[in-house]
Amino acid sequence: MQKRTLLQAAAAVALLGASGLGLAQDNVFKIGLVLPMTGQQATTGRQIEAAARLWMAQNGDTVAGKKVQLIVKDDTSLPDQTRRLAQELVVNEKVNVLAGMGITPSALAVAPIATQSKTPLVVMAAATSSITEASPYIVRTSFTLPQVSVAMADWSPKNGIKSVVTLVTDYGPGLDAEKYFSERFLFNGGKVLEKLRVPLRNPDFAPFLQKVRDLKPDALFVFVPSGAGAAVMKQFGERGMDKAGIRLIGTGDVTDDDQLNDMGDVALGVVTSHHYSAFHPSPANKKFVADFMKANKNLRPNFMAMGGYDGMRVIYEALKKTGGKGGGDALVAAMKGQIFESPRGPVFIDAQTRDIVQNVYLRKVEKKDGQLYNVEFDVIKDVKDPGKSKQ
Ligand code: DHB
């Protein structure tokens, strides 16, 4: 049996050789997925790869008569690596689509390659507002920090929070969160006592949190990238900040579903605003979470997985619509304006900006069946990225 299969394979290779490699290539549709699979942002890569594979397991790997091939590369979240790998994928592998992009510097490093090679770049994680303006070939399925930060600044003053200190990671998404939260909070009559920024690489939150304790704001507003939330929460608890009457608020990156359940009781009651919670009570999400956990040893999907899953859908739909004809330009055109029911809720790819329009939810960490979840209690519908320069 084994022997026969091998013989058949050899025959198939010979046939391919005879019919020319071009034909074989034409029947393959390659997605180059560049992600941080190791290093500080490894959980982002693990979540997105798992979600992309789940999408393919559920929807098959043949679309419009083409065999979809996923090529995963680990950039260790270093933008020079992301650029080098994307270049190789375009030049050597001749990928039809580039995707992934765990952090903003990676997405910005690859944008010129997408433009020059006319390859669609589906950004599944990185969330600085300006990214989609870096190339007309970029389409985003994650979110933007301005999009999710404003809701928190509207909720806080109505709920007893009159003064805040902001604490953000010192790069694109953190600066977006700081700006859009603070401006709206000031507009709503609140006071920002201090704006603190921590480095992206190996952050030590202790000295910053000490400072927050001394300043005694009603709340600390936090943005840290996925994977760093548990460290913030731990130190917040250890320093007795909650007991000192300082509340923790932020974008949902800090109560990341990937880590939330291990954060302990200090996380209880923390209110955040975000576009996705694993606890979102729709049938589509219940199925997504159950299938994801089943395929991944009970790992709970987070918002990164959501961006990867919907990113694959956007690519599949574009391939279906174009039949793979017309190259990158046709694919991007077919990605624009897509509208569908995602496990996170209804979403829309804005044709003008190529950015995602989606619901933003206010959520509070609660214990449900012995597990910690971000439980949604309010929604702002169909939120566009407020960070885009005027078109
Ligand atoms: C980015 C990375 C994250 O992990 C996150 O939660 C939000 C934004 C970024 O680099 O854009």
mmCIF file of C-alpha atoms and ligand atoms in Angstrom:
data_model
loop_
_atom_site.group_PDB
_atom_site.id
_atom_site.type_symbol
_atom_site.label_atom_id
_atom_site.label_comp_id
_atom_site.label_asym_id
_atom_site.label_seq_id
_atom_site.Cartn_x
_atom_site.Cartn_y
_atom_site.Cartn_z
ATOM 1 C CA MET A 1 0.000 0.000 0.000
ATOM 2 C CA GLN A 2 2.751 2.345 1.118
ATOM 3 C CA LYS A 3 4.751 1.379 -1.967
ATOM 4 C CA ARG A 4 1.848 1.990 -4.297
ATOM 5 C CA THR A 5 1.218 5.426 -2.844
ATOM 6 C CA LEU A 6 4.864 6.296 -3.356
ATOM 7 C CA LEU A 7 4.748 5.052 -6.942
ATOM 8 C CA GLN A 8 1.626 7.078 -7.589
ATOM 9 C CA ALA A 9 3.315 10.126 -6.143
ATOM 10 C CA ALA A 10 6.326 9.606 -8.392
ATOM 11 C CA ALA A 11 4.047 9.302 -11.406
ATOM 12 C CA ALA A 12 2.256 12.462 -10.437
ATOM 13 C CA VAL A 13 5.545 14.370 -10.149
ATOM 14 C CA ALA A 14 6.597 13.094 -13.588
ATOM 15 C CA LEU A 15 3.285 14.208 -15.042
ATOM 16 C CA LEU A 16 3.648 17.646 -13.505
ATOM 17 C CA GLY A 17 7.109 17.894 -15.019
ATOM 18 C CA ALA A 18 5.715 17.024 -18.418
ATOM 19 C CA SER A 19 2.831 19.455 -18.228
ATOM 20 C CA GLY A 20 5.098 22.234 -17.069
ATOM 21 C CA LEU A 21 5.485 23.814 -13.681
ATOM 22 C CA GLY A 22 3.444 26.823 -14.709
ATOM 23 C CA LEU A 23 0.239 24.821 -14.712
ATOM 24 C CA ALA A 24 0.953 23.418 -11.265
ATOM 25 C CA GLN A 25 1.636 26.911 -9.928
ATOM 26 C CA ASP A 26 -1.560 28.261 -11.500
ATOM 27 C CA ASN A 27 -3.637 25.793 -9.567
ATOM 28 C CA VAL A 28 -2.145 26.740 -6.232
ATOM 29 C CA PHE A 29 -3.101 29.824 -4.271
ATOM 30 C CA LYS A 30 -0.422 30.710 -1.751
ATOM 31 C CA ILE A 31 -0.927 32.681 1.440
ATOM 32 C CA GLY A 32 2.299 33.784 3.122
ATOM 33 C CA LEU A 33 1.480 34.152 6.805
ATOM 34 C CA VAL A 34 4.262 36.035 8.610
ATOM 35 C CA LEU A 35 3.853 35.958 12.385
ATOM 36 C CA PRO A 36 5.801 36.055 15.633
ATOM 37 C CA MET A 37 5.851 32.327 16.516
ATOM 38 C CA THR A 38 8.648 32.702 19.110
ATOM 39 C CA GLY A 39 9.775 35.541 21.367
ATOM 40 C CA GLN A 40 7.805 38.169 23.252
ATOM 41 C CA GLN A 41 4.789 38.162 20.911
ATOM 42 C CA ALA A 42 4.646 34.365 20.385
ATOM 43 C CA THR A 43 1.091 34.031 21.698
ATOM 44 C CA THR A 44 -0.116 36.310 18.877
ATOM 45 C CA GLY A 45 1.421 33.994 16.287
ATOM 46 C CA ARG A 46 0.104 30.861 17.953
ATOM 47 C CA GLN A 47 -3.442 32.246 18.112
ATOM 48 C CA ILE A 48 -3.495 33.485 14.515
ATOM 49 C CA GLU A 49 -1.972 30.359 13.013
ATOM 50 C CA ALA A 50 -4.448 28.171 14.945
ATOM 51 C CA ALA A 51 -7.360 30.314 13.750
ATOM 52 C CA ALA A 52 -6.197 30.237 10.111
ATOM 53 C CA ARG A 53 -5.891 26.446 10.255
ATOM 54 C CA LEU A 54 -9.342 26.173 11.858
ATOM 55 C CA TRP A 55 -10.815 28.266 9.041
ATOM 56 C CA MET A 56 -9.237 25.930 6.487
ATOM 57 C CA ALA A 57 -10.365 22.802 8.344
ATOM 58 C CA GLN A 58 -13.942 24.128 8.376
ATOM 59 C CA ASN A 59 -14.003 25.479 4.817
ATOM 60 C CA GLY A 60 -11.697 23.182 2.909
ATOM 61 C CA ASP A 61 -8.508 24.001 1.042
ATOM 62 C CA THR A 62 -9.915 24.199 -2.465
ATOM 63 C CA VAL A 63 -11.397 27.535 -3.514
ATOM 64 C CA ALA A 64 -12.395 28.470 -7.071
ATOM 65 C CA GLY A 65 -10.648 25.299 -8.257
ATOM 66 C CA LYS A 66 -7.380 26.251 -6.607
ATOM 67 C CA LYS A 67 -5.550 24.533 -3.830
ATOM 68 C CA VAL A 68 -4.980 26.986 -0.991
ATOM 69 C CA GLN A 69 -1.565 26.665 0.594
ATOM 70 C CA LEU A 70 -0.650 28.351 3.869
ATOM 71 C CA ILE A 71 3.047 29.118 4.324
ATOM 72 C CA VAL A 72 3.808 30.168 7.914
ATOM 73 C CA LYS A 73 7.042 32.051 8.711
ATOM 74 C CA ASP A 74 8.309 33.148 12.113
ATOM 75 C CA ASP A 75 9.552 36.750 12.206
ATOM 76 C CA THR A 76 10.172 36.659 16.009
ATOM 77 C CA SER A 77 8.423 40.075 15.957
ATOM 78 C CA LEU A 78 11.542 41.794 14.576
ATOM 79 C CA PRO A 79 10.489 44.046 11.677
ATOM 80 C CA ASP A 80 13.741 43.456 9.746
ATOM 81 C CA GLN A 81 12.905 39.758 9.768
ATOM 82 C CA THR A 82 9.315 40.433 8.744
ATOM 83 C CA ARG A 83 10.576 42.428 5.755
ATOM 84 C CA ARG A 84 13.129 39.794 4.734
ATOM 85 C CA LEU A 85 10.613 36.943 5.008
ATOM 86 C CA ALA A 86 7.910 38.848 3.110
ATOM 87 C CA GLN A 87 10.429 39.615 0.353
ATOM 88 C CA GLU A 88 11.352 35.925 0.060
ATOM 89 C CA LEU A 89 7.711 34.886 0.029
ATOM 90 C CA VAL A 90 6.935 37.289 -2.805
ATOM 91 C CA VAL A 91 10.060 36.676 -4.906
ATOM 92 C CA ASN A 92 10.727 32.960 -4.374
ATOM 93 C CA GLU A 93 7.374 31.495 -3.370
ATOM 94 C CA LYS A 94 5.332 33.890 -5.521
ATOM 95 C CA VAL A 95 2.637 34.101 -2.852
ATOM 96 C CA ASN A 96 -0.729 35.522 -3.926
ATOM 97 C CA VAL A 97 -1.381 37.153 -0.567
ATOM 98 C CA LEU A 98 0.746 38.253 2.371
ATOM 99 C CA ALA A 99 -0.915 38.114 5.783
ATOM 100 C CA GLY A 100 -0.324 38.115 9.543
ATOM 101 C CA MET A 101 1.718 41.030 10.962
ATOM 102 C CA GLY A 102 1.838 40.592 14.742
ATOM 103 C CA ILE A 103 2.944 44.110 15.602
ATOM 104 C CA THR A 104 2.764 47.532 13.981
ATOM 105 C CA PRO A 105 6.488 47.841 13.063
ATOM 106 C CA SER A 106 6.187 44.547 11.123
ATOM 107 C CA ALA A 107 3.182 45.750 9.126
ATOM 108 C CA LEU A 108 4.907 49.053 8.318
ATOM 109 C CA ALA A 109 8.086 47.225 7.252
ATOM 110 C CA VAL A 110 6.176 45.091 4.740
ATOM 111 C CA ALA A 111 3.896 47.828 3.338
ATOM 112 C CA PRO A 112 6.383 48.954 0.602
ATOM 113 C CA ILE A 113 6.827 45.328 -0.549
ATOM 114 C CA ALA A 114 3.048 44.951 -0.869
ATOM 115 C CA THR A 115 2.880 48.149 -2.924
ATOM 116 C CA GLN A 116 5.805 47.364 -5.227
ATOM 117 C CA SER A 117 4.754 43.776 -5.899
ATOM 118 C CA LYS A 118 0.999 44.555 -5.958
ATOM 119 C CA THR A 119 0.426 41.836 -3.360
ATOM 120 C CA PRO A 120 -2.531 42.171 -0.978
ATOM 121 C CA LEU A 121 -1.383 42.413 2.651
ATOM 122 C CA VAL A 122 -4.063 41.286 5.093
ATOM 123 C CA VAL A 123 -3.183 42.713 8.508
ATOM 124 C CA MET A 124 -4.645 40.349 11.108
ATOM 125 C CA ALA A 125 -3.165 41.766 14.333
ATOM 126 C CA ALA A 126 -1.340 45.111 14.139
ATOM 127 C CA ALA A 127 -3.661 47.946 15.169
ATOM 128 C CA THR A 128 -2.105 51.394 14.777
ATOM 129 C CA SER A 129 -4.574 53.558 12.879
ATOM 130 C CA SER A 130 -2.157 54.726 10.175
ATOM 131 C CA ILE A 131 -1.182 51.234 8.935
ATOM 132 C CA THR A 132 -3.831 51.048 6.215
ATOM 133 C CA GLU A 133 -2.511 54.326 4.796
ATOM 134 C CA ALA A 134 0.971 52.831 4.322
ATOM 135 C CA SER A 135 -0.091 50.886 1.198
ATOM 136 C CA PRO A 136 -3.182 50.686 -1.039
ATOM 137 C CA TYR A 137 -2.742 46.871 -0.878
ATOM 138 C CA ILE A 138 -3.343 46.687 2.881
ATOM 139 C CA VAL A 139 -6.673 45.375 4.188
ATOM 140 C CA ARG A 140 -7.173 45.058 7.948
ATOM 141 C CA THR A 141 -9.235 42.487 9.846
ATOM 142 C CA SER A 142 -8.072 43.245 13.412
ATOM 143 C CA PHE A 143 -9.065 46.639 14.858
ATOM 144 C CA THR A 144 -7.567 50.036 15.595
ATOM 145 C CA LEU A 145 -6.679 51.519 18.957
ATOM 146 C CA PRO A 146 -8.588 54.783 18.316
ATOM 147 C CA GLN A 147 -11.628 52.650 17.415
ATOM 148 C CA VAL A 148 -11.710 50.902 20.797
ATOM 149 C CA SER A 149 -10.279 53.645 23.079
ATOM 150 C CA VAL A 150 -12.951 56.314 22.645
ATOM 151 C CA ALA A 151 -15.718 54.157 24.157
ATOM 152 C CA MET A 152 -13.737 53.845 27.380
ATOM 153 C CA ALA A 153 -13.348 57.630 27.611
ATOM 154 C CA ASP A 154 -17.119 58.040 27.230
ATOM 155 C CA TRP A 155 -17.976 55.393 29.804
ATOM 156 C CA SER A 156 -15.490 56.417 32.547
ATOM 157 C CA PRO A 157 -16.701 59.915 33.546
ATOM 158 C CA LYS A 158 -20.275 58.644 33.741
ATOM 159 C CA ASN A 159 -19.128 55.969 36.150
ATOM 160 C CA GLY A 160 -17.330 57.929 38.839
ATOM 161 C CA ILE A 161 -13.942 58.280 37.155
ATOM 162 C CA LYS A 162 -12.956 61.967 37.040
ATOM 163 C CA SER A 163 -9.151 61.694 37.027
ATOM 164 C CA VAL A 164 -6.842 59.212 35.323
ATOM 165 C CA VAL A 165 -3.219 58.414 34.672
ATOM 166 C CA THR A 166 -2.581 56.748 31.308
ATOM 167 C CA LEU A 167 0.034 54.004 30.952
ATOM 168 C CA VAL A 168 0.788 52.776 27.439
ATOM 169 C CA THR A 169 3.472 50.848 25.598
ATOM 170 C CA ASP A 170 5.676 53.350 23.840
ATOM 171 C CA TYR A 171 5.010 52.731 20.132
ATOM 172 C CA GLY A 172 2.281 53.198 17.517
ATOM 173 C CA PRO A 173 -0.762 51.522 19.104
ATOM 174 C CA GLY A 174 0.074 52.843 22.584
ATOM 175 C CA LEU A 175 0.416 56.402 21.318
ATOM 176 C CA ASP A 176 -2.915 56.042 19.470
ATOM 177 C CA ALA A 177 -4.613 54.744 22.629
ATOM 178 C CA GLU A 178 -3.126 57.513 24.762
ATOM 179 C CA LYS A 179 -4.164 60.246 22.327
ATOM 180 C CA TYR A 180 -7.707 59.097 21.561
ATOM 181 C CA PHE A 181 -8.539 58.149 25.139
ATOM 182 C CA SER A 182 -7.090 61.352 26.664
ATOM 183 C CA GLU A 183 -8.606 63.776 24.178
ATOM 184 C CA ARG A 184 -12.072 62.336 24.591
ATOM 185 C CA PHE A 185 -11.732 62.051 28.373
ATOM 186 C CA LEU A 186 -10.720 65.748 28.596
ATOM 187 C CA PHE A 187 -13.593 66.678 26.284
ATOM 188 C CA ASN A 188 -15.926 64.831 28.660
ATOM 189 C CA GLY A 189 -14.680 66.938 31.585
ATOM 190 C CA GLY A 190 -12.125 64.506 33.034
ATOM 191 C CA LYS A 191 -8.556 65.222 34.141
ATOM 192 C CA VAL A 192 -5.449 63.400 32.904
ATOM 193 C CA LEU A 193 -2.891 63.701 35.721
ATOM 194 C CA GLU A 194 0.028 62.108 33.871
ATOM 195 C CA LYS A 195 0.793 60.182 30.692
ATOM 196 C CA LEU A 196 3.285 57.348 31.225
ATOM 197 C CA ARG A 197 4.948 55.252 28.500
ATOM 198 C CA VAL A 198 6.775 51.941 28.957
ATOM 199 C CA PRO A 199 9.166 50.398 26.416
ATOM 200 C CA LEU A 200 7.927 47.601 24.124
ATOM 201 C CA ARG A 201 10.894 45.308 24.752
ATOM 202 C CA ASN A 202 11.205 43.796 28.256
ATOM 203 C CA PRO A 203 8.958 46.267 30.038
ATOM 204 C CA ASP A 204 9.226 46.704 33.819
ATOM 205 C CA PHE A 205 5.946 48.107 35.073
ATOM 206 C CA ALA A 206 6.989 48.475 38.737
ATOM 207 C CA PRO A 207 8.422 52.018 38.736
ATOM 208 C CA PHE A 208 5.492 53.276 36.646
ATOM 209 C CA LEU A 209 2.926 51.735 38.954
ATOM 210 C CA GLN A 210 4.644 53.251 42.001
ATOM 211 C CA LYS A 211 4.260 56.625 40.365
ATOM 212 C CA VAL A 212 0.561 55.969 39.699
ATOM 213 C CA ARG A 213 0.083 55.073 43.365
ATOM 214 C CA ASP A 214 1.601 58.376 44.441
ATOM 215 C CA LEU A 215 -0.577 60.340 42.006
ATOM 216 C CA LYS A 216 -3.771 58.612 43.269
ATOM 217 C CA PRO A 217 -6.002 58.969 40.205
ATOM 218 C CA ASP A 218 -9.529 57.542 40.246
ATOM 219 C CA ALA A 219 -8.362 55.116 37.564
ATOM 220 C CA LEU A 220 -5.349 53.935 35.619
ATOM 221 C CA PHE A 221 -6.006 53.602 31.872
ATOM 222 C CA VAL A 222 -3.760 50.939 30.308
ATOM 223 C CA PHE A 223 -2.795 49.823 26.827
ATOM 224 C CA VAL A 224 -0.239 47.036 26.519
ATOM 225 C CA PRO A 225 0.056 44.653 23.569
ATOM 226 C CA SER A 226 -1.377 41.145 23.723
ATOM 227 C CA GLY A 227 0.729 38.993 26.046
ATOM 228 C CA ALA A 228 1.754 41.753 28.477
ATOM 229 C CA GLY A 229 -1.555 42.121 30.332
ATOM 230 C CA ALA A 230 -0.938 39.470 32.998
ATOM 231 C CA ALA A 231 2.276 41.186 34.156
ATOM 232 C CA VAL A 232 0.484 44.528 34.538
ATOM 233 C CA MET A 233 -2.378 42.928 36.425
ATOM 234 C CA LYS A 234 -0.042 41.037 38.761
ATOM 235 C CA GLN A 235 1.966 44.115 39.703
ATOM 236 C CA PHE A 236 -1.182 46.214 40.030
ATOM 237 C CA GLY A 237 -2.411 43.704 42.625
ATOM 238 C CA GLU A 238 0.948 43.309 44.375
ATOM 239 C CA ARG A 239 1.225 47.035 44.919
ATOM 240 C CA GLY A 240 -2.228 47.127 46.441
ATOM 241 C CA MET A 241 -3.447 49.674 43.926
ATOM 242 C CA ASP A 242 -6.982 48.257 43.894
ATOM 243 C CA LYS A 243 -7.074 48.380 47.694
ATOM 244 C CA ALA A 244 -5.856 52.001 47.520
ATOM 245 C CA GLY A 245 -9.023 52.769 45.541
ATOM 246 C CA ILE A 246 -7.428 53.088 42.092
ATOM 247 C CA ARG A 247 -9.447 51.339 39.392
ATOM 248 C CA LEU A 248 -7.900 49.687 36.374
ATOM 249 C CA ILE A 249 -9.476 50.410 32.985
ATOM 250 C CA GLY A 250 -8.165 50.019 29.452
ATOM 251 C CA THR A 251 -8.596 48.571 26.022
ATOM 252 C CA GLY A 252 -9.308 44.836 25.997
ATOM 253 C CA ASP A 253 -5.681 44.021 25.189
ATOM 254 C CA VAL A 254 -4.965 44.093 28.948
ATOM 255 C CA THR A 255 -7.637 41.502 29.828
ATOM 256 C CA ASP A 256 -6.621 39.336 26.870
ATOM 257 C CA ASP A 257 -8.610 36.076 26.688
ATOM 258 C CA ASP A 258 -5.324 34.255 26.086
ATOM 259 C CA GLN A 259 -4.227 35.031 29.684
ATOM 260 C CA LEU A 260 -7.321 36.239 31.520
ATOM 261 C CA ASN A 261 -8.262 33.018 33.226
ATOM 262 C CA ASP A 262 -4.861 32.845 34.976
ATOM 263 C CA MET A 263 -4.884 36.441 36.190
ATOM 264 C CA GLY A 264 -6.710 35.738 39.442
ATOM 265 C CA ASP A 265 -9.196 37.766 41.417
ATOM 266 C CA VAL A 266 -7.347 41.074 40.952
ATOM 267 C CA ALA A 267 -8.831 41.105 37.432
ATOM 268 C CA LEU A 268 -12.420 40.843 38.701
ATOM 269 C CA GLY A 269 -14.432 43.966 37.945
ATOM 270 C CA VAL A 270 -11.912 45.429 35.484
ATOM 271 C CA VAL A 271 -13.810 47.282 32.745
ATOM 272 C CA THR A 272 -12.374 47.493 29.231
ATOM 273 C CA SER A 273 -13.596 48.325 25.733
ATOM 274 C CA HIS A 274 -12.799 46.073 22.787
ATOM 275 C CA HIS A 275 -14.134 44.441 19.653
ATOM 276 C CA TYR A 276 -13.965 40.793 20.732
ATOM 277 C CA SER A 277 -14.615 38.664 23.782
ATOM 278 C CA ALA A 278 -14.560 34.858 23.794
ATOM 279 C CA PHE A 279 -17.717 35.218 25.900
ATOM 280 C CA HIS A 280 -19.643 37.077 23.148
ATOM 281 C CA PRO A 281 -23.030 35.370 23.370
ATOM 282 C CA SER A 282 -23.849 34.728 19.691
ATOM 283 C CA PRO A 283 -24.357 31.246 18.208
ATOM 284 C CA ALA A 284 -21.577 31.962 15.662
ATOM 285 C CA ASN A 285 -19.148 32.759 18.456
ATOM 286 C CA LYS A 286 -20.135 29.808 20.603
ATOM 287 C CA LYS A 287 -19.363 27.527 17.684
ATOM 288 C CA PHE A 288 -16.095 29.335 16.908
ATOM 289 C CA VAL A 289 -14.869 29.099 20.513
ATOM 290 C CA ALA A 290 -15.901 25.442 20.887
ATOM 291 C CA ASP A 291 -14.259 24.409 17.600
ATOM 292 C CA PHE A 292 -11.110 26.420 18.319
ATOM 293 C CA MET A 293 -10.697 24.945 21.804
ATOM 294 C CA LYS A 294 -11.332 21.436 20.535
ATOM 295 C CA ALA A 295 -8.637 21.775 17.883
ATOM 296 C CA ASN A 296 -6.110 23.410 20.238
ATOM 297 C CA LYS A 297 -6.004 21.491 23.538
ATOM 298 C CA ASN A 298 -8.551 23.785 25.192
ATOM 299 C CA LEU A 299 -6.711 27.014 24.357
ATOM 300 C CA ARG A 300 -9.240 29.859 24.509
ATOM 301 C CA PRO A 301 -9.239 32.034 21.369
ATOM 302 C CA ASN A 302 -8.464 35.716 21.876
ATOM 303 C CA PHE A 303 -8.921 38.802 19.689
ATOM 304 C CA MET A 304 -5.813 37.874 17.690
ATOM 305 C CA ALA A 305 -7.398 34.567 16.685
ATOM 306 C CA MET A 306 -10.485 36.525 15.656
ATOM 307 C CA GLY A 307 -8.423 38.750 13.335
ATOM 308 C CA GLY A 308 -6.785 35.680 11.777
ATOM 309 C CA TYR A 309 -10.047 33.802 11.296
ATOM 310 C CA ASP A 310 -11.832 36.729 9.640
ATOM 311 C CA GLY A 311 -8.705 37.497 7.622
ATOM 312 C CA MET A 312 -8.900 34.032 6.087
ATOM 313 C CA ARG A 313 -12.573 34.548 5.310
ATOM 314 C CA VAL A 314 -11.807 37.831 3.544
ATOM 315 C CA ILE A 315 -9.097 36.116 1.476
ATOM 316 C CA TYR A 316 -11.331 33.117 0.620
ATOM 317 C CA GLU A 317 -14.227 35.365 -0.419
ATOM 318 C CA ALA A 318 -11.947 37.473 -2.611
ATOM 319 C CA LEU A 319 -10.563 34.348 -4.273
ATOM 320 C CA LYS A 320 -14.087 33.006 -4.856
ATOM 321 C CA LYS A 321 -15.216 36.287 -6.361
ATOM 322 C CA THR A 322 -12.258 36.724 -8.722
ATOM 323 C CA GLY A 323 -11.652 33.056 -9.479
ATOM 324 C CA GLY A 324 -8.023 33.986 -8.926
ATOM 325 C CA LYS A 325 -7.959 36.117 -12.089
ATOM 326 C CA GLY A 326 -6.590 39.646 -12.221
ATOM 327 C CA GLY A 327 -3.834 39.278 -9.606
ATOM 328 C CA GLY A 328 -3.410 41.400 -6.510
ATOM 329 C CA ASP A 329 -5.417 44.376 -7.768
ATOM 330 C CA ALA A 330 -8.493 42.231 -8.377
ATOM 331 C CA LEU A 331 -8.126 40.535 -5.001
ATOM 332 C CA VAL A 332 -7.910 43.846 -3.113
ATOM 333 C CA ALA A 333 -10.911 45.161 -5.048
ATOM 334 C CA ALA A 334 -12.857 42.038 -4.034
ATOM 335 C CA MET A 335 -11.846 42.476 -0.385
ATOM 336 C CA LYS A 336 -13.175 46.038 -0.279
ATOM 337 C CA GLY A 337 -16.759 46.321 0.870
ATOM 338 C CA GLN A 338 -17.083 42.766 2.208
ATOM 339 C CA ILE A 339 -19.773 42.570 4.841
ATOM 340 C CA PHE A 340 -20.441 39.538 6.999
ATOM 341 C CA GLU A 341 -21.461 38.137 10.371
ATOM 342 C CA SER A 342 -18.253 37.354 12.246
ATOM 343 C CA PRO A 343 -18.109 35.515 15.582
ATOM 344 C CA ARG A 344 -17.328 38.979 17.036
ATOM 345 C CA GLY A 345 -20.525 40.473 15.548
ATOM 346 C CA PRO A 346 -21.332 42.170 12.209
ATOM 347 C CA VAL A 347 -18.282 43.546 10.372
ATOM 348 C CA PHE A 348 -17.632 45.498 7.216
ATOM 349 C CA ILE A 349 -14.428 46.215 5.257
ATOM 350 C CA ASP A 350 -14.734 49.914 4.437
ATOM 351 C CA ALA A 351 -14.061 50.243 0.702
ATOM 352 C CA GLN A 352 -12.506 53.720 1.076
ATOM 353 C CA THR A 353 -10.108 52.985 3.921
ATOM 354 C CA ARG A 354 -9.746 49.160 3.600
ATOM 355 C CA ASP A 355 -10.118 49.152 7.380
ATOM 356 C CA ILE A 356 -12.603 47.193 9.451
ATOM 357 C CA VAL A 357 -15.836 48.721 10.755
ATOM 358 C CA GLN A 358 -17.226 46.829 13.735
ATOM 359 C CA ASN A 359 -19.041 46.933 17.069
ATOM 360 C CA VAL A 360 -17.105 48.015 20.147
ATOM 361 C CA TYR A 361 -18.231 46.452 23.414
ATOM 362 C CA LEU A 362 -17.888 47.554 27.024
ATOM 363 C CA ARG A 363 -17.031 44.534 29.137
ATOM 364 C CA LYS A 364 -16.426 43.708 32.767
ATOM 365 C CA VAL A 365 -14.345 40.798 34.046
ATOM 366 C CA GLU A 366 -16.620 38.362 35.860
ATOM 367 C CA LYS A 367 -16.461 34.773 36.982
ATOM 368 C CA LYS A 368 -18.728 32.494 34.982
ATOM 369 C CA ASP A 369 -18.782 28.768 35.781
ATOM 370 C CA GLY A 370 -15.539 29.225 37.717
ATOM 371 C CA GLN A 371 -13.695 30.938 34.836
ATOM 372 C CA LEU A 372 -12.811 34.568 34.233
ATOM 373 C CA TYR A 373 -14.363 36.191 31.180
ATOM 374 C CA ASN A 374 -14.856 39.637 29.669
ATOM 375 C CA VAL A 375 -18.636 39.879 29.941
ATOM 376 C CA GLU A 376 -20.145 42.422 27.548
ATOM 377 C CA PHE A 377 -22.650 44.872 29.058
ATOM 378 C CA ASP A 378 -22.947 47.598 26.408
ATOM 379 C CA VAL A 379 -22.248 48.038 22.697
ATOM 380 C CA ILE A 380 -21.444 50.927 20.371
ATOM 381 C CA LYS A 381 -22.463 49.742 16.932
ATOM 382 C CA ASP A 382 -20.596 49.950 13.615
ATOM 383 C CA VAL A 383 -17.610 51.987 14.809
ATOM 384 C CA LYS A 384 -15.276 53.298 12.095
ATOM 385 C CA ASP A 385 -11.652 54.043 12.893
ATOM 386 C CA PRO A 386 -11.753 57.670 14.104
ATOM 387 C CA GLY A 387 -8.014 57.951 13.539
ATOM 388 C CA LYS A 388 -8.073 58.223 9.741
ATOM 389 C CA SER A 389 -7.032 61.523 8.225
ATOM 390 C CA LYS A 390 -9.889 63.119 6.317
ATOM 391 C CA GLN A 391 -10.370 61.660 2.862
HETATM 392 C C1 DHB B 1 -0.478 45.750 18.413
HETATM 393 C C2 DHB B 1 -0.045 44.563 18.992
HETATM 394 C C3 DHB B 1 -0.827 43.963 19.958
HETATM 395 O O1 DHB B 1 -0.429 42.814 20.541
HETATM 396 C C4 DHB B 1 -2.036 44.536 20.356
HETATM 397 O O2 DHB B 1 -2.751 43.931 21.323
HETATM 398 C C5 DHB B 1 -2.464 45.717 19.768
HETATM 399 C C6 DHB B 1 -1.678 46.321 18.790
HETATM 400 C C7 DHB B 1 0.365 46.414 17.393
HETATM 401 O O3 DHB B 1 1.602 46.270 17.448
HETATM 402 O O4 DHB B 1 -0.183 47.099 16.524
#
